Coordinates of C-alpha atoms and ligand atoms in Angstrom, one line a residue:
X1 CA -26.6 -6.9 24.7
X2 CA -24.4 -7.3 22.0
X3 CA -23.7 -10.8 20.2
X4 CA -20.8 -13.0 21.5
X5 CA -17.6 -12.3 20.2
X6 CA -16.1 -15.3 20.7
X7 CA -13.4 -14.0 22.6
X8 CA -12.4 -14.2 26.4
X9 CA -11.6 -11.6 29.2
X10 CA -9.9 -13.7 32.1
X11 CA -10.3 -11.1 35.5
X12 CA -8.2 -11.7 38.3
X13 CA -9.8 -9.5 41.0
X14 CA -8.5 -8.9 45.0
X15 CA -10.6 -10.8 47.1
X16 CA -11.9 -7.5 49.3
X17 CA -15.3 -6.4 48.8
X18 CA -13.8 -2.9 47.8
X19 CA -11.7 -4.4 44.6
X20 CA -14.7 -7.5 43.9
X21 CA -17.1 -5.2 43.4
X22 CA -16.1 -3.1 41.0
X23 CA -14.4 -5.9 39.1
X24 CA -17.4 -7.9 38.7
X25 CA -19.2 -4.7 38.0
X26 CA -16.6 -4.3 35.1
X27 CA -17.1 -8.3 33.9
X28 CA -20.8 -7.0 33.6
X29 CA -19.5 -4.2 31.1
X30 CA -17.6 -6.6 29.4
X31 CA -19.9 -9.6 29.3
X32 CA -22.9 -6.6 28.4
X33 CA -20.7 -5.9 25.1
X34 CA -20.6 -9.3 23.6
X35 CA -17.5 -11.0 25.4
X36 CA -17.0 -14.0 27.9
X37 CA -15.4 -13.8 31.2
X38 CA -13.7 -16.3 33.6
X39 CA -13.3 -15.0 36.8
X40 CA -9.8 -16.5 38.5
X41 CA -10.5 -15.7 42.0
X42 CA -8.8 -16.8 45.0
X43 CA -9.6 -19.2 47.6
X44 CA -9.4 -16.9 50.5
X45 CA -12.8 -15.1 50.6
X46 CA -14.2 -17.1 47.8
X47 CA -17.3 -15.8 46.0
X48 CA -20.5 -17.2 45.8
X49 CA -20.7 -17.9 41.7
X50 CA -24.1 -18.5 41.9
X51 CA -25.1 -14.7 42.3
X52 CA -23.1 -13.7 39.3
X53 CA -24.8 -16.5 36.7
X54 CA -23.2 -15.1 33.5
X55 CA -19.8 -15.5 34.2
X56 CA -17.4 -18.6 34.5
X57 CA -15.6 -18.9 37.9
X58 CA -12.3 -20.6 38.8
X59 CA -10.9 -21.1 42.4
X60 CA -7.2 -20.8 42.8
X61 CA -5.8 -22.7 45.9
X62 CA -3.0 -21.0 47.5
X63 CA -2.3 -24.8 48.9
X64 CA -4.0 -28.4 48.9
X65 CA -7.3 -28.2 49.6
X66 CA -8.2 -29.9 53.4
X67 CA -5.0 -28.2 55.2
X68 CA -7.3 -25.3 56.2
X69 CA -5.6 -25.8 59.8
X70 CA -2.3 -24.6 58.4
X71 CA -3.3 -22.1 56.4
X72 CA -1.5 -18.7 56.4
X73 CA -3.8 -16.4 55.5
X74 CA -7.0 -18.1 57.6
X75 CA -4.0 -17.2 60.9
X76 CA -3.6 -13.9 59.6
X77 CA -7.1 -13.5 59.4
X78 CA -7.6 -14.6 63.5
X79 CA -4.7 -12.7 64.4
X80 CA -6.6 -9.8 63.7
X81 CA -5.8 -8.0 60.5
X82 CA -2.8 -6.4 59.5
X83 CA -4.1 -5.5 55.9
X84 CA -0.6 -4.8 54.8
X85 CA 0.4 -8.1 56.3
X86 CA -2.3 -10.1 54.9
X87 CA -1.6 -8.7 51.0
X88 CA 1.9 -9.6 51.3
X89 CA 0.6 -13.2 51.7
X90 CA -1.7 -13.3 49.8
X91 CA 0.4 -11.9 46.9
X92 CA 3.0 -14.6 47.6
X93 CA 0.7 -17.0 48.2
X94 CA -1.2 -17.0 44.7
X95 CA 1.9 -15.7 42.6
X96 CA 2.6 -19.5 41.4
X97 CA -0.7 -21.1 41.2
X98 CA -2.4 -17.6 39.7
X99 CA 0.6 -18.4 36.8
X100 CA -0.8 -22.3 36.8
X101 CA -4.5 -21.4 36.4
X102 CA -4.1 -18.7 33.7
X103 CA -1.6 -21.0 31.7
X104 CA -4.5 -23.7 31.7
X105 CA -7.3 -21.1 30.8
X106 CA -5.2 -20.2 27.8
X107 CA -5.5 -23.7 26.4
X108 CA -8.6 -24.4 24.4
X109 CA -11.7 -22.3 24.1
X110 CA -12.8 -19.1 23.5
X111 CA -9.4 -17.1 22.4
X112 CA -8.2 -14.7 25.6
X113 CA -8.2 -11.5 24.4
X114 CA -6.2 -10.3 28.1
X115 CA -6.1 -10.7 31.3
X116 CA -7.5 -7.8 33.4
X117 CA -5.5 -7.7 37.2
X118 CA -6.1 -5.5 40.5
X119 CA -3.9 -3.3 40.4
X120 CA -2.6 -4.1 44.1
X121 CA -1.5 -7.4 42.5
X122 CA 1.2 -5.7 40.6
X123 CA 3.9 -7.3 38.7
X124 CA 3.1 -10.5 40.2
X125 CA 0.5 -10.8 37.2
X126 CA 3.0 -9.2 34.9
X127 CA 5.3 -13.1 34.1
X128 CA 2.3 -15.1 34.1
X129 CA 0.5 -13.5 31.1
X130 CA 3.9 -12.5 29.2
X131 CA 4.5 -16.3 29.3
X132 CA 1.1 -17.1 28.0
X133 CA 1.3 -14.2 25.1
X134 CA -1.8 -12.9 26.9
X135 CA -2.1 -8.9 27.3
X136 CA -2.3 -7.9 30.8
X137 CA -4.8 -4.8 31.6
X138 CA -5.3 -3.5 34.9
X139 CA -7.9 -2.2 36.9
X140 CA -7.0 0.5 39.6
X141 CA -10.4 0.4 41.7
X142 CA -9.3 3.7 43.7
X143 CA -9.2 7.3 42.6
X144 CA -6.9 8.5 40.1
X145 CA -5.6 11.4 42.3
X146 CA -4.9 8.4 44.9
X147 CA -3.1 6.9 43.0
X148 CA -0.6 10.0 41.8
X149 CA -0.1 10.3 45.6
X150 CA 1.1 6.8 45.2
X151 CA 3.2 6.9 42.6
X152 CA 5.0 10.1 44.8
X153 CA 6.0 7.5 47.5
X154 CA 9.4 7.7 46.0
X155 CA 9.7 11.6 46.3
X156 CA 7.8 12.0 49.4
X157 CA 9.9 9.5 51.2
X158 CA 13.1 11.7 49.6
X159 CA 11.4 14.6 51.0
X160 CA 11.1 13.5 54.5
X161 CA 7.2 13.5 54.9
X162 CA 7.6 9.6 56.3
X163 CA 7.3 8.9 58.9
X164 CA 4.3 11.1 59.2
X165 CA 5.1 13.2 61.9
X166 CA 2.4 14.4 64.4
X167 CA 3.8 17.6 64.3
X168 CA 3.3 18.5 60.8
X169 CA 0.1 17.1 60.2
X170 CA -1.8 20.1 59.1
X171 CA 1.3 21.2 56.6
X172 CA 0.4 21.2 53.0
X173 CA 2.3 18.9 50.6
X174 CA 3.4 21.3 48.7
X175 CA 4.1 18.4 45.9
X176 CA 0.8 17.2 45.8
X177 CA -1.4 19.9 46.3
X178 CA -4.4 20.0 47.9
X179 CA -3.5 17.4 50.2
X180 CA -2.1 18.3 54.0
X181 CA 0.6 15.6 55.5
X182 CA -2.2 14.3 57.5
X183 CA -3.8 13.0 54.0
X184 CA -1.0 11.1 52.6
X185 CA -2.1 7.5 51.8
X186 CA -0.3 5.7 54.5
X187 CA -1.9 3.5 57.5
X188 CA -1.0 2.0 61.0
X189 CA 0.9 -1.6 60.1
X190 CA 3.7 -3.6 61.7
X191 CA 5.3 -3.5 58.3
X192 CA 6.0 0.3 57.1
X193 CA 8.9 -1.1 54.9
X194 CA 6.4 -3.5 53.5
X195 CA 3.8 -0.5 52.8
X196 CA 6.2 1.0 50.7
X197 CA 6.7 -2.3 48.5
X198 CA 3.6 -3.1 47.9
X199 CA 2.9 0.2 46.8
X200 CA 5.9 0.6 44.5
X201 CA 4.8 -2.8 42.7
X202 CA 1.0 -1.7 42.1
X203 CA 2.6 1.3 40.6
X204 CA 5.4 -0.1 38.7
X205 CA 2.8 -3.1 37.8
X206 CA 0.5 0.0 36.2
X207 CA 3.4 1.4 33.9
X208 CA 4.1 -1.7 32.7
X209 CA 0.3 -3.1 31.8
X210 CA -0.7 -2.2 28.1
X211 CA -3.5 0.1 30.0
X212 CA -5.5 1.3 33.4
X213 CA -8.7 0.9 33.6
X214 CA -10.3 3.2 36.1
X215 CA -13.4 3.3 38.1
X216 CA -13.4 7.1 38.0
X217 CA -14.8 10.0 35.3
X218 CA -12.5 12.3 33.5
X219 CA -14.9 15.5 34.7
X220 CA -14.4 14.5 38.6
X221 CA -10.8 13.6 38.5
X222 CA -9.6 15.3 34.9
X223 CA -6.3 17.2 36.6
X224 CA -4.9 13.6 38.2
X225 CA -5.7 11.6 35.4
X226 CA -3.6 14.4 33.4
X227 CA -0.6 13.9 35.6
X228 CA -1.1 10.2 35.3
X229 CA -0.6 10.8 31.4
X230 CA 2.0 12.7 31.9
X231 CA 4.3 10.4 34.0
X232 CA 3.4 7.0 32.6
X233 CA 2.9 6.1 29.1
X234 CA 0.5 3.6 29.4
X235 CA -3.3 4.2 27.9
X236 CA -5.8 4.8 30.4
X237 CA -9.5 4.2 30.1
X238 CA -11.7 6.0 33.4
X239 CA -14.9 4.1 32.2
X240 CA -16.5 4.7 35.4
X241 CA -18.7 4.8 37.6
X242 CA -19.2 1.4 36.2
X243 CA -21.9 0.3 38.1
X244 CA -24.3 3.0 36.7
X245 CA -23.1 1.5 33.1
X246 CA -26.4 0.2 33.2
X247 CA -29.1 -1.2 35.4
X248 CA -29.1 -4.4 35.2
X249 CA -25.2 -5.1 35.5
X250 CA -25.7 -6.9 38.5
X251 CA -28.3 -9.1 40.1
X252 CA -29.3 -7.1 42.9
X253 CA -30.4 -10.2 44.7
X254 CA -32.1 -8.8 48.5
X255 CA -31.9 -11.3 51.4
X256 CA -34.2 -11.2 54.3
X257 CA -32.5 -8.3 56.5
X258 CA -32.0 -6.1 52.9
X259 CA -36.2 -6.2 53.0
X260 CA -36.3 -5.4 56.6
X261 CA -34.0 -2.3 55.8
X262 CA -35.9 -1.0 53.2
X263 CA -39.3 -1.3 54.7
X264 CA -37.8 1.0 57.9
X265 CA -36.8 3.3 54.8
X266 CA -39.7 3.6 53.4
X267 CA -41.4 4.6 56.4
X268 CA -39.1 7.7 56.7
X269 CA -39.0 11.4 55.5
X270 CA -37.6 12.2 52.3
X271 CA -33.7 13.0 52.9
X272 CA -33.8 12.6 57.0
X273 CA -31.8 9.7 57.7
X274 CA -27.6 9.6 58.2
X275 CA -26.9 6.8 56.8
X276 CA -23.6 5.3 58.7
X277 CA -21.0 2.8 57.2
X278 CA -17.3 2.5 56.9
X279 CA -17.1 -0.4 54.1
X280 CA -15.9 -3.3 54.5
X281 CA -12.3 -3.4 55.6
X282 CA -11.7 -0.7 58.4
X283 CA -12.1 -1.4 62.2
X284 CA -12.7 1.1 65.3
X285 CA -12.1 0.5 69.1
X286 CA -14.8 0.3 71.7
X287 CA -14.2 3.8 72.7
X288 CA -14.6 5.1 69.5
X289 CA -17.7 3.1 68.5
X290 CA -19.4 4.3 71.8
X291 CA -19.0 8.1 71.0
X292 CA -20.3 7.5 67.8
X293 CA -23.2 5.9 69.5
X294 CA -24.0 8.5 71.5
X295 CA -23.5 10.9 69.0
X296 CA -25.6 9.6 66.7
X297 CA -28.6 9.0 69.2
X298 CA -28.0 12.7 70.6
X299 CA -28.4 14.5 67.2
X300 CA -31.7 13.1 67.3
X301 CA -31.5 12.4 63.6
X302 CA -32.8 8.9 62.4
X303 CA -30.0 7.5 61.3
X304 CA -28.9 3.5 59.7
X305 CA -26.0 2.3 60.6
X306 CA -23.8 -1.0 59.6
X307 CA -22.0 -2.3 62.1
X308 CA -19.8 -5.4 60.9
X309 CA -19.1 -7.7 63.0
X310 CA -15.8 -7.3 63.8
X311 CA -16.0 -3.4 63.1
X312 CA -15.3 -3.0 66.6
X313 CA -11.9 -4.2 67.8
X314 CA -12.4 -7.0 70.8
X315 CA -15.9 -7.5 70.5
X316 CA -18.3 -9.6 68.3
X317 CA -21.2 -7.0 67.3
X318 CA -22.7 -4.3 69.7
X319 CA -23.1 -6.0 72.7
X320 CA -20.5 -3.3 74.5
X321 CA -23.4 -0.9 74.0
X322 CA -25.6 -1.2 77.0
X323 CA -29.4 -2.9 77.0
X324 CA -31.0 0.5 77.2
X325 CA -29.2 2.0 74.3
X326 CA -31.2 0.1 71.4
X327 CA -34.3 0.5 72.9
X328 CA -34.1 4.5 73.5
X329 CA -33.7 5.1 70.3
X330 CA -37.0 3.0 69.1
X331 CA -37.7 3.5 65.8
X332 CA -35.3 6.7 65.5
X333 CA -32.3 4.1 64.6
X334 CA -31.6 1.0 63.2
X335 CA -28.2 -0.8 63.6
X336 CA -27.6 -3.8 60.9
X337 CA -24.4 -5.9 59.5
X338 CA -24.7 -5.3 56.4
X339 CA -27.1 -3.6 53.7
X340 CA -27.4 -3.3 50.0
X341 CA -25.3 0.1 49.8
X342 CA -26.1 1.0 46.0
X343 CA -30.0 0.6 47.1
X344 CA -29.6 2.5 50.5
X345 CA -27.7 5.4 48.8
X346 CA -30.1 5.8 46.1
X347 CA -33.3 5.7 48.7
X348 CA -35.1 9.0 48.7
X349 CA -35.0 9.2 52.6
X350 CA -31.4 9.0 52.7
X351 CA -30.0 12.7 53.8
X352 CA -26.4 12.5 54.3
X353 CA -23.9 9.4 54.0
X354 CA -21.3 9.3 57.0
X355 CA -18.3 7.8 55.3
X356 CA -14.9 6.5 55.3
X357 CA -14.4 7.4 52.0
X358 CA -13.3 4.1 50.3
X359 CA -13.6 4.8 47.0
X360 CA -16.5 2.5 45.7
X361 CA -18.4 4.6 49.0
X362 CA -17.5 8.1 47.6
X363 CA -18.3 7.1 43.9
X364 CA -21.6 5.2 45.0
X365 CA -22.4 8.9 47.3
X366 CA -21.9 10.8 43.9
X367 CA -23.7 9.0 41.8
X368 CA -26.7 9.6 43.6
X369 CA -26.0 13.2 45.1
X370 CA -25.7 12.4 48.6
X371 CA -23.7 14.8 50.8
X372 CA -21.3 13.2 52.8
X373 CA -19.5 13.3 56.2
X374 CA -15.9 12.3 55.8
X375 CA -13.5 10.0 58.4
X376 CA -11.5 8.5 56.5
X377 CA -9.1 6.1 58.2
X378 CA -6.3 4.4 56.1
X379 CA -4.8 4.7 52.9
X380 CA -6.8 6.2 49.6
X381 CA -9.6 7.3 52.1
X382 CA -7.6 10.3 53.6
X383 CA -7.0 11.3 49.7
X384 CA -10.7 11.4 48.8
X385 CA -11.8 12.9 51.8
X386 CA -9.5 15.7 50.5
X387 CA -11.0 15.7 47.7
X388 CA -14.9 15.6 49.1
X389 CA -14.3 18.6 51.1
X390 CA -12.0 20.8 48.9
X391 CA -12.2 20.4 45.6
X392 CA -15.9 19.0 44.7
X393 CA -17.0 20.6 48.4
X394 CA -19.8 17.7 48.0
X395 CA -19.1 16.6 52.2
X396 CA -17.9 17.9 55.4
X397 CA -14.8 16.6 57.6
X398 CA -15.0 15.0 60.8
X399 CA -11.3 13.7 61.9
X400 CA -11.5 10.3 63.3
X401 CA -9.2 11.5 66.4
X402 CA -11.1 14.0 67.2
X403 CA -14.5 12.2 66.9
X404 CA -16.2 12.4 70.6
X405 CA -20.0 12.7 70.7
X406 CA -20.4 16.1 71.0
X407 CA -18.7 16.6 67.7
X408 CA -20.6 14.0 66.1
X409 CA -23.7 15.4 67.2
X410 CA -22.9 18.9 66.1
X411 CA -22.0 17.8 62.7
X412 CA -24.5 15.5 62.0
X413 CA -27.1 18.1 62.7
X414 CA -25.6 20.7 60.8
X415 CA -25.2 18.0 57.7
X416 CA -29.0 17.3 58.0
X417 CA -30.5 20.1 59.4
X418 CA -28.5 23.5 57.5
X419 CA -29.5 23.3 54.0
X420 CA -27.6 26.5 52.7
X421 CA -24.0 25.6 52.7
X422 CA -24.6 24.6 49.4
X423 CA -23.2 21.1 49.4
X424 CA -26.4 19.5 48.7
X425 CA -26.5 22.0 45.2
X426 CA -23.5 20.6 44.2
X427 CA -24.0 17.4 45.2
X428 CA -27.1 17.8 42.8
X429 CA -24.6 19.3 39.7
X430 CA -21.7 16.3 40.4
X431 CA -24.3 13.4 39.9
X432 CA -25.6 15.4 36.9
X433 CA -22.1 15.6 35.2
X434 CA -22.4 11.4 36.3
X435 CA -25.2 11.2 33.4
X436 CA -23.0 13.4 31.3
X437 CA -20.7 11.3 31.1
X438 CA -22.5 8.0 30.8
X439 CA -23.9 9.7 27.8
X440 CA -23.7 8.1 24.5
X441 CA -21.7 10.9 23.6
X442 CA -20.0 11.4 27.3
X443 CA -16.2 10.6 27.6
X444 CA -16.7 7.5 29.3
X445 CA -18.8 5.9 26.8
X446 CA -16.0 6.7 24.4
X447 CA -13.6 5.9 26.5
X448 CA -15.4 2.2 27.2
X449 CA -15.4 1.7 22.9
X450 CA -11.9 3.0 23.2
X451 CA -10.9 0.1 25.8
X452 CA -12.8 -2.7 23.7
X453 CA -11.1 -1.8 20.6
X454 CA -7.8 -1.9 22.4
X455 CA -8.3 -5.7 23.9
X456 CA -9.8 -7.1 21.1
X457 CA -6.6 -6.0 18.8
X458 CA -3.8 -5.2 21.0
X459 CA -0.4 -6.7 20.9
X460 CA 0.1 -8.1 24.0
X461 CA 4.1 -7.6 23.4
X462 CA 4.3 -4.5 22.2
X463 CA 3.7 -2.5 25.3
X464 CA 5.2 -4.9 27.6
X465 CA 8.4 -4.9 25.5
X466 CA 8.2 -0.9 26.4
X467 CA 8.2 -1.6 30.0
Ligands
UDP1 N1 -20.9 -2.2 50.9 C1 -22.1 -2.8 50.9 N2 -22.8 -2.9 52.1 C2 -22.3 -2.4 53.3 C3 -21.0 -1.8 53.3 C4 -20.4 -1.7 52.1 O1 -22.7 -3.2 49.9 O2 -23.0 -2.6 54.3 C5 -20.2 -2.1 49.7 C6 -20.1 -0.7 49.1 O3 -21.3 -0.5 48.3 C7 -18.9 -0.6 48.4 C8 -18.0 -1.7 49.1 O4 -18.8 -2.5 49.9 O5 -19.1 -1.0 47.0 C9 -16.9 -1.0 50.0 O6 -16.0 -0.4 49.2 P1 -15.2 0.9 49.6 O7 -14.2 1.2 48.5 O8 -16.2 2.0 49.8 O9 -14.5 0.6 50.9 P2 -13.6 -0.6 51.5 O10 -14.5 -1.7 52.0 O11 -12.7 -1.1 50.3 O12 -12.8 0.0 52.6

């Protein structure tokens, strides 16, 4: 731990597990190097400060506090989720107080050295800090490839590849090799039109920040972070993974059902258990949930799976799964809401991780050499999932609309049972290349002394002025 600088990052994170994570993970990096952090976070899916002890936390209200019964975003939130609906309000909502709290952190204190923003929050962030004469830095928690297929919107929508039609699903995108149309980072929303615009601001937000900060390593994604370079002049800084920066970044405090998951691990065979989850955001239908059930139970693999309440469209948990089903598979299964991902992944009994491929999943997966099975289903997912299964050909696909149980079954077992395909070899060589990197000498250790530097002594107006 280095001494305190007396300087100050101020983070403005998206409140979605996905984009908290890894921004408190980066806080950790920062804090871990000498500086101060205040955390501005919103008021909608506020976090519990008290599990992050060396930071300073500020609520934003989107309105007066005691209207809860009025509020936009809890409707939006019991209307069942549109996510593209629900970040258009929650952009609009926190645009104007977001620019109140950051003008009164400036006052006073510590000096702010910048602001670091979620990308997704685009150039909302972008007046706010220029009229504070605070540098504004932000943090893309996806992929970098993901984001080049992004910032193709534009020319893809030119080109006619949206609407995705069913028809051409399988073609490649000859633009943005290797993906196929059915990749594309697009998902089901009443607002297409909106889709676009948010996207278009994250990435127009990016080219005019004085840097991007990525959760990604220059060895897994070198050839996207070069065409990043290419088309935007903005610094960039892949730093990641940054929750293997070191081991003590984060408090890994367990509760009650993280002990109960461990002790069923523990009583397992090395590498034989699927381990199920798709993160935190994306929801199935009944049908769906039940073939996976079955499928699960009739590979006859132990296998943990999260089920979040509210995973499954129409129903509270897995009561649509009938009496008998829990107790056949006995000690073969266990179905929970929620685990401790970093410490499931890096179990020794873990075998394969079945995955929607949000990026903080596939990263996690890496880092501790875990083959996985890929549905991805929205957005960045279908773009990793790519990139899991042809180019670091670390996992194996299984397409959401064709997942039925007898599918599931047959990959599951061949994903724990065949052990010459050679995915769990290079599994093995990608999380080596991790430690590479995370090397004193590795390129995001440099690229972490490059990024202090830079917001210690940048010039907040100098890049944005280029913009
Ligand atoms: N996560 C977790 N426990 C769970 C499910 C997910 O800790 O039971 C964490 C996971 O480790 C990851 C994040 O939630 O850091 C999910 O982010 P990801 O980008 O994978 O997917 P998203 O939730 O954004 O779709």
């Amino acid at each position: 731990m280095e001494e305190r600088k007396g300087r100050r990052i101020i983070m403005f994170p998206l409140p979605f597990p996905g984009h908290f994570n890894p921004m408190i993970e980066l806080a950790g990096i920062f804090h871990h190097r000498g500086l101060s952090v205040t955390i501005l976070h919103t008021s909608y899916n506020s976090p519990d400060p008290s599990r992050h002890p060396h930071f300073t936390f500020r609520t934003i209200y989107h309105k007066k506090e005691g209207e809860e019964d009025q509020d936009p975003l809890s409707q939006t939130k019991a209307s069942g989720m549109d996510l593209v609906a629900l970040i258009r309000v929650l952009k609009k909502s926190y645009e104007e107080p977001f620019r109140k709290s950051l003008a009164a952190e400036v006052v006073g204190g510590e000096t702010v050295c910048c602001l670091v923003s979620d990308a997704i929050w685009g150039k909302n962030t972008e007046v706010a800090a220029k009229e504070v004469g605070v540098g504004r830095v932000v943090l893309r928690t996806g992929g970098a490839a993901s984001f080049c297929a992004f910032a193709a919107f534009p020319l893809l929508r030119d080109k006619h590849y949206f609407p995705i039609q069913d028809s051409r699903l399988d073609e490649p995108v000859i633009e943005l090799p290797p993906l196929k149309v059915k990749d594309l980072p697009v998902m089901e929303t009443n607002e297409p039109e909106e889709l676009y615009r948010i996207v278009n601001n994250m990435v127009k937000g990016a080219n005019s920040s004085s840097g991007v900060i990525w959760n990604t390593f220059e060895d897994l994604e070198r050839l996207s972070l070069m065409d990043f370079s290419s088309r935007f002049q903005v610094p960039i800084f892949p730093i990641g993974p940054f929750h293997k920066h070191s081991d003590n970044l984060l408090s890994m405090t367990k509760n009650e059902e993280d002990h109960v998951t461990t002790d069923w691990l523990d009583k397992q065979d090395p590498q034989s258990v699927v381990y199920v989850s798709f993160g935190s955001l994306a929801a199935i239908e009944e049908k769906e949930f039940l073939e996976i059930a079955w499928g699960l139970r009739n590979s006859e693999q132990p296998f943990l799976w999260v089920v979040r309440p509210g995973f499954v469209r129409g129903t509270e948990w897995i009561e649509s799964l009938s009496c008998g089903f829990v107790e056949n598979i006995g000690h073969k299964g266990k179905i929970v809401k929620w685990v401790n991902q970093l410490e499931v992944l890096g179990h020794p009994a873990i075998g394969a991780f079945w995955t929607h491929c949000g990026w903080n999943s596939t990263l996690e997966s890496i880092c501790e050499g875990v083959p996985m099975i890929c549905t991805p289903c929205f957005t960045d997912q279908r773009v990793n999932a790519r990139y899991i299964v042809d180019v670091w050909r670390v996992g194996m696909e299984l397409e959401r609309s064709k997942m039925d149980k007898r599918g599931i079954e047959k990959v599951v077992r061949s994903a724990m049972i065949k052990k010459d395909d050679g995915i769990r070899e290079r599994c093995l060589k990608l999380k080596e290349r991790v430690n590479v990197c995370l090397s004193q000498d590795g390129s995001s250790s440099k690229y972490l002394d490059k990024l202090l530097s830079h917001v210690l002594t940048f010039d907040p107006y100098a890049s944005a002025s280029a913009s």
